[in-house]
């Protein structure tokens, strides 16, 4: 596997343009034995033409059998080993709702819980309290002040919220307070290193104030904090790949992960693939690499909505001509992971991938873009972390290794 | 991936014969959309028969997307991880022109440059001075004496030359003197470790004398030294694989790399594949492993000469019956990397590989030897460093791992 260190040595500047179009959760499964997957069922004349002209394969996001979350799956697509570069849950949760986590910040994911009269946890998720009921409680927590730090608290969904501590000298080396079982009280936040003691003290002080603010609530009268984490300091695209990279996405989390690797997050009107491609046209001369994210393939998959997922793929396909008019040198169409409607969840199945680079690709026998065609595709089956080296190679942006 | 340490444990002696026939830069690309590659276009009845009887696959020289130089690509074919075993540029350049680099030697690649009146580099390649103009300057450099070391200086091509320092106690841990930009003077040779100080002093003394010898030259009035490197002390074939190995090659560089892994470099008359195969017959009983190198596939590829590369492949195919008459137990036909005429350069595309071992191979569905047939071949796609274990396995020269 090519490492970031090797890429840093070999990447060279160039004028070629690379587009990475990610249909989130693209990979699927047939819902009837012998039937097509969502991708195979879609009317997708443009993708099929590109597959026939170019080459296809399957990418493995983390490792065989392992279903990734969106964070690690995107890191892998971007070339960062998701096992090595572990973005904390607190940071991911903050990104998911558009809350910034800067270099001096520590984020944690919060869960409301129900405490019994003995102070022990009776329900770790506060009876899955509704979002509307949780919102005013989160607002109360947001009013808590601790000297020396700024604190932001934002609701996520139901019993989940995010808290971000901001200030000098904070450390994410703090253990979670969730005992992961009922019948015992929440644990105190414990520092893993001496440097994290102040952060742990601040967290405990905040938790004590929060418990006072929640006293008397029927469901959410307590809370736990998990996944203390800070800016993971990822290497940046411009340094590792010498690419000026732009992110065109609608959902906050994907903007957040892109920002972590140094992409410029774009603002544009509308939220359809056609809107995204139209925006690319306006920034085409300003960047070398364009990450375009399409979310609803994953959402429909998680809903178990096979036909809905098919329709999203068809929408993307119908919009593709506008993207192709820009004449990218390398166009990759893939997913970050599979989300088969049949499973209503992210899955481990390798992800169909199409690479079209007319100046450099090896045309294979594939005549369409689909899971089964990808099995025997010319790119074979490879770790998702090898995609960026493949893209850079096909864009003639890598120097020869050795003489 | 099988490591050299594992091979050292498992290899056993035997009487089987392995031939590794490398057509340098074999892998290609179609020059017309939907057309054949160079290999697919060639009349190759013998290769096709062997592919139909045996099995095929694709090898990845360094990693996906990365185009290797010939040095690392051959190391990989020989089973040595080319990232771990990095042969320096000085040594490779010396090998390329047949200059020996022994255990006490340090080689560096030299570049003539043009210095302005201020002593700053005005042209890093001395206006790409012609080889004929450079030769007498190299001859002057070869006359420089430094007490305590023997020094060999040889021209390579245009502005490039090689200098080898020979003596006790030298070290290659010396930084290059090329600042990699113009407008600044060449840097002094700096020792990276205290043990390399004497070598750095010798290099600086030699550079000072060289600059005196070049004073007044219109183009090449200065020089830089790069890639200080010594014998990389690679494990040897006889120790790791228990193989008596012979190298049959025409170009110096391939003889050099083979020598580094302990192969006996052969002398023979002529320079055609037929000459090489005829020589094998004369040494057939003396060795277990025969590395046969054919260079012009790569040269024609770098020339952008699609038809010329096709013809070289056809020449090899026509000569194959003489090789087959020797009845090798394992015959591998592959390249060290791809050199598509379309790209006029080494490329990252996986390399077609044919393995024919009538006593042990698993026949696959391939009916011909070509890039597209190899995509679905029985050997799959594998790192080039796994080729030697595969060859040894098929030659029944590896013991079982574990009970």
Tab-separated table of C-alpha atoms in Angstrom, chain B residues 99-314:
chain	number	residue	atom	x	y	z
B	99	UNK	CA	31.018	0.596	-13.084
B	100	UNK	CA	31.491	-1.660	-10.077
B	101	UNK	CA	30.523	-0.467	-6.578
B	102	UNK	CA	32.118	-2.779	-4.022
B	103	UNK	CA	31.672	-3.088	-0.251
B	104	UNK	CA	34.231	-0.298	0.428
B	105	UNK	CA	32.986	2.057	-2.273
B	106	UNK	CA	30.753	5.114	-2.315
B	107	UNK	CA	29.223	6.204	-5.610
B	108	UNK	CA	27.581	9.500	-6.471
B	109	UNK	CA	25.827	10.780	-9.522
B	110	UNK	CA	27.395	13.954	-10.869
B	111	UNK	CA	25.685	16.700	-12.823
B	112	UNK	CA	27.606	19.385	-14.677
B	113	UNK	CA	26.076	22.808	-14.101
B	114	UNK	CA	26.675	26.370	-15.252
B	115	UNK	CA	27.838	28.825	-12.585
B	116	UNK	CA	27.386	32.565	-13.058
B	117	UNK	CA	30.153	35.119	-12.246
B	118	UNK	CA	28.700	35.332	-8.723
B	119	UNK	CA	29.230	31.613	-8.178
B	120	UNK	CA	25.501	30.910	-8.213
B	121	UNK	CA	24.006	28.168	-10.361
B	122	UNK	CA	22.610	29.627	-13.576
B	123	UNK	CA	21.709	26.259	-15.199
B	124	UNK	CA	21.462	23.026	-13.197
B	125	UNK	CA	22.176	20.911	-16.291
B	126	UNK	CA	24.862	22.993	-17.990
B	127	UNK	CA	22.579	23.697	-20.939
B	128	UNK	CA	22.214	19.938	-21.413
B	129	UNK	CA	25.748	19.884	-22.794
B	130	UNK	CA	26.244	17.210	-25.466
B	131	UNK	CA	27.883	13.922	-24.517
B	132	UNK	CA	30.794	14.620	-26.911
B	133	UNK	CA	31.466	17.975	-25.277
B	134	UNK	CA	31.218	16.503	-21.788
B	135	UNK	CA	33.590	13.581	-22.407
B	136	UNK	CA	36.887	15.591	-22.326
B	137	UNK	CA	35.704	17.374	-19.170
B	138	UNK	CA	35.009	14.044	-17.479
B	139	UNK	CA	38.510	12.950	-18.541
B	140	UNK	CA	39.944	16.006	-16.738
B	141	UNK	CA	37.972	15.158	-13.585
B	142	UNK	CA	39.296	11.606	-13.750
B	143	UNK	CA	42.839	12.949	-13.303
B	144	UNK	CA	42.159	14.487	-9.909
B	145	UNK	CA	43.951	12.678	-7.082
B	146	UNK	CA	42.974	12.805	-3.405
B	147	UNK	CA	45.327	11.101	-0.914
B	148	UNK	CA	43.880	7.967	0.713
B	149	UNK	CA	41.222	7.117	-1.860
B	150	UNK	CA	41.017	5.789	-5.389
B	151	UNK	CA	38.569	7.723	-7.515
B	152	UNK	CA	36.885	6.618	-10.724
B	153	UNK	CA	34.967	9.100	-12.854
B	154	UNK	CA	32.977	7.976	-15.895
B	155	UNK	CA	30.613	9.775	-18.264
B	156	UNK	CA	26.971	8.717	-18.411
B	157	UNK	CA	25.140	10.935	-20.890
B	158	UNK	CA	25.048	14.676	-21.648
B	159	UNK	CA	25.543	16.518	-18.335
B	160	UNK	CA	25.573	13.361	-16.218
B	161	UNK	CA	28.556	11.413	-14.922
B	162	UNK	CA	29.407	9.018	-12.112
B	163	UNK	CA	32.124	9.310	-9.498
B	164	UNK	CA	33.117	6.400	-7.255
B	165	UNK	CA	35.315	6.881	-4.203
B	166	UNK	CA	37.128	3.697	-3.119
B	167	UNK	CA	38.934	3.172	0.156
B	168	UNK	CA	38.676	1.982	3.745
B	169	UNK	CA	36.274	3.646	6.163
B	170	UNK	CA	34.112	5.533	3.683
B	171	UNK	CA	30.434	6.161	4.373
B	172	UNK	CA	27.539	7.016	2.069
B	173	UNK	CA	25.831	9.124	4.747
B	174	UNK	CA	26.613	12.333	2.901
B	175	UNK	CA	24.016	14.863	1.719
B	176	UNK	CA	23.796	15.859	-1.910
B	177	UNK	CA	25.316	19.164	-3.006
B	178	UNK	CA	22.570	20.043	-5.509
B	179	UNK	CA	20.408	22.831	-4.052
B	180	UNK	CA	17.697	21.806	-6.577
B	181	UNK	CA	17.313	25.395	-7.737
B	182	UNK	CA	19.187	28.131	-9.560
B	183	UNK	CA	20.387	31.484	-8.175
B	184	UNK	CA	22.260	29.894	-5.276
B	185	UNK	CA	25.691	28.217	-5.177
B	186	UNK	CA	26.156	24.436	-4.971
B	187	UNK	CA	26.041	23.287	-1.362
B	188	UNK	CA	29.014	21.667	0.352
B	189	UNK	CA	28.826	17.919	0.901
B	190	UNK	CA	27.655	17.561	4.511
B	191	UNK	CA	28.142	14.454	6.645
B	192	UNK	CA	24.928	13.098	8.158
B	193	UNK	CA	26.846	11.160	10.811
B	194	UNK	CA	30.257	11.662	12.428
B	195	UNK	CA	31.471	8.485	10.699
B	196	UNK	CA	30.827	10.115	7.335
B	197	UNK	CA	32.887	13.250	8.039
B	198	UNK	CA	35.991	11.939	6.295
B	199	UNK	CA	33.981	10.995	3.200
B	200	UNK	CA	32.377	14.457	3.142
B	201	UNK	CA	35.821	16.085	3.461
B	202	UNK	CA	37.143	13.977	0.584
B	203	UNK	CA	34.115	14.836	-1.547
B	204	UNK	CA	34.508	18.568	-0.835
B	205	UNK	CA	38.219	18.451	-1.601
B	206	UNK	CA	37.475	16.656	-4.856
B	207	UNK	CA	34.745	19.173	-5.754
B	208	UNK	CA	37.152	22.078	-5.138
B	209	UNK	CA	39.749	20.499	-7.447
B	210	UNK	CA	37.053	19.754	-10.001
B	211	UNK	CA	35.877	23.366	-10.033
B	212	UNK	CA	39.483	24.464	-10.667
B	213	UNK	CA	39.698	21.990	-13.552
B	214	UNK	CA	36.453	23.290	-15.059
B	215	UNK	CA	37.209	27.020	-14.611
B	216	UNK	CA	36.641	28.992	-17.788
B	217	UNK	CA	34.359	26.431	-19.428
B	218	UNK	CA	31.452	28.205	-21.136
B	219	UNK	CA	28.718	25.755	-20.056
B	220	UNK	CA	30.037	23.118	-17.651
B	221	UNK	CA	32.083	25.247	-15.239
B	222	UNK	CA	30.614	23.650	-12.116
B	223	UNK	CA	29.097	20.443	-10.811
B	224	UNK	CA	26.849	18.950	-8.172
B	225	UNK	CA	26.923	15.468	-6.612
B	226	UNK	CA	23.757	13.544	-5.736
B	227	UNK	CA	22.734	10.196	-4.315
B	228	UNK	CA	25.850	9.224	-2.380
B	229	UNK	CA	25.392	5.505	-1.914
B	230	UNK	CA	27.258	2.298	-1.285
B	231	UNK	CA	26.740	-1.434	-1.622
B	232	UNK	CA	23.258	-1.979	-0.117
B	233	UNK	CA	24.304	-5.380	1.275
B	234	UNK	CA	21.265	-7.205	-0.026
B	235	UNK	CA	20.609	-10.776	1.130
B	236	UNK	CA	21.820	-13.200	-1.509
B	237	UNK	CA	19.817	-15.694	-3.576
B	238	UNK	CA	21.843	-18.654	-2.383
B	239	UNK	CA	21.177	-17.774	1.266
B	240	UNK	CA	17.543	-16.702	1.077
B	241	UNK	CA	16.249	-19.022	-1.633
B	242	UNK	CA	18.965	-21.718	-1.759
B	243	UNK	CA	19.211	-21.060	-5.485
B	244	UNK	CA	22.268	-21.003	-7.693
B	245	UNK	CA	21.187	-18.112	-9.900
B	246	UNK	CA	22.454	-16.888	-13.271
B	247	UNK	CA	21.754	-13.548	-14.940
B	248	UNK	CA	21.605	-13.331	-18.708
B	249	UNK	CA	21.303	-9.672	-19.626
B	250	UNK	CA	22.756	-7.254	-22.128
B	251	UNK	CA	22.440	-3.921	-20.321
B	252	UNK	CA	24.866	-3.127	-17.473
B	253	UNK	CA	22.265	-1.938	-15.011
B	254	UNK	CA	20.437	-5.276	-14.921
B	255	UNK	CA	23.709	-7.123	-14.527
B	256	UNK	CA	24.487	-4.816	-11.609
B	257	UNK	CA	21.196	-5.361	-9.779
B	258	UNK	CA	21.471	-9.134	-10.323
B	259	UNK	CA	24.966	-9.106	-8.903
B	260	UNK	CA	23.687	-7.327	-5.795
B	261	UNK	CA	21.398	-10.278	-5.033
B	262	UNK	CA	24.137	-12.790	-5.705
B	263	UNK	CA	23.427	-13.910	-9.257
B	264	UNK	CA	26.322	-14.933	-11.486
B	265	UNK	CA	26.396	-12.544	-14.420
B	266	UNK	CA	26.855	-14.407	-17.684
B	267	UNK	CA	29.013	-13.483	-20.661
B	268	UNK	CA	27.755	-14.611	-24.031
B	269	UNK	CA	27.999	-13.575	-27.640
B	270	UNK	CA	25.272	-11.656	-29.394
B	271	UNK	CA	22.512	-9.610	-27.831
B	272	UNK	CA	19.252	-11.149	-29.083
B	273	UNK	CA	16.768	-13.241	-27.093
B	274	UNK	CA	17.866	-16.209	-29.254
B	275	UNK	CA	21.469	-15.612	-28.170
B	276	UNK	CA	20.378	-15.461	-24.542
B	277	UNK	CA	18.377	-18.703	-24.781
B	278	UNK	CA	21.274	-20.413	-26.593
B	279	UNK	CA	23.538	-19.429	-23.727
B	280	UNK	CA	21.131	-20.902	-21.166
B	281	UNK	CA	21.585	-24.264	-22.826
B	282	UNK	CA	25.318	-24.122	-22.103
B	283	UNK	CA	24.852	-23.432	-18.378
B	284	UNK	CA	21.623	-25.384	-17.814
B	285	UNK	CA	23.209	-27.932	-15.476
B	286	UNK	CA	25.121	-25.356	-13.443
B	287	UNK	CA	22.246	-23.321	-12.063
B	288	UNK	CA	18.743	-23.616	-10.553
B	289	UNK	CA	17.440	-20.156	-11.445
B	290	UNK	CA	17.861	-18.264	-14.688
B	291	UNK	CA	17.033	-14.563	-14.941
B	292	UNK	CA	16.835	-13.571	-18.598
B	293	UNK	CA	16.448	-9.874	-19.361
B	294	UNK	CA	15.209	-8.364	-22.629
B	295	UNK	CA	15.616	-4.589	-22.809
B	296	UNK	CA	14.184	-3.297	-26.122
B	297	UNK	CA	10.498	-3.668	-25.131
B	298	UNK	CA	11.118	-0.826	-22.687
B	299	UNK	CA	13.252	1.197	-25.097
B	300	UNK	CA	10.625	1.054	-27.867
B	301	UNK	CA	7.940	1.935	-25.322
B	302	UNK	CA	9.897	4.991	-24.184
B	303	UNK	CA	10.358	5.958	-27.843
B	304	UNK	CA	6.583	5.880	-28.271
B	305	UNK	CA	7.140	3.209	-30.929
B	306	UNK	CA	4.087	0.924	-30.562
B	307	UNK	CA	4.917	-1.194	-33.629
B	308	UNK	CA	8.559	-1.460	-32.625
B	309	UNK	CA	7.577	-2.772	-29.188
B	310	UNK	CA	5.224	-5.282	-30.848
B	311	UNK	CA	8.124	-6.526	-32.994
B	312	UNK	CA	10.405	-7.032	-29.991
B	313	UNK	CA	7.711	-9.164	-28.319
B	314	UNK	CA	7.361	-11.170	-31.553
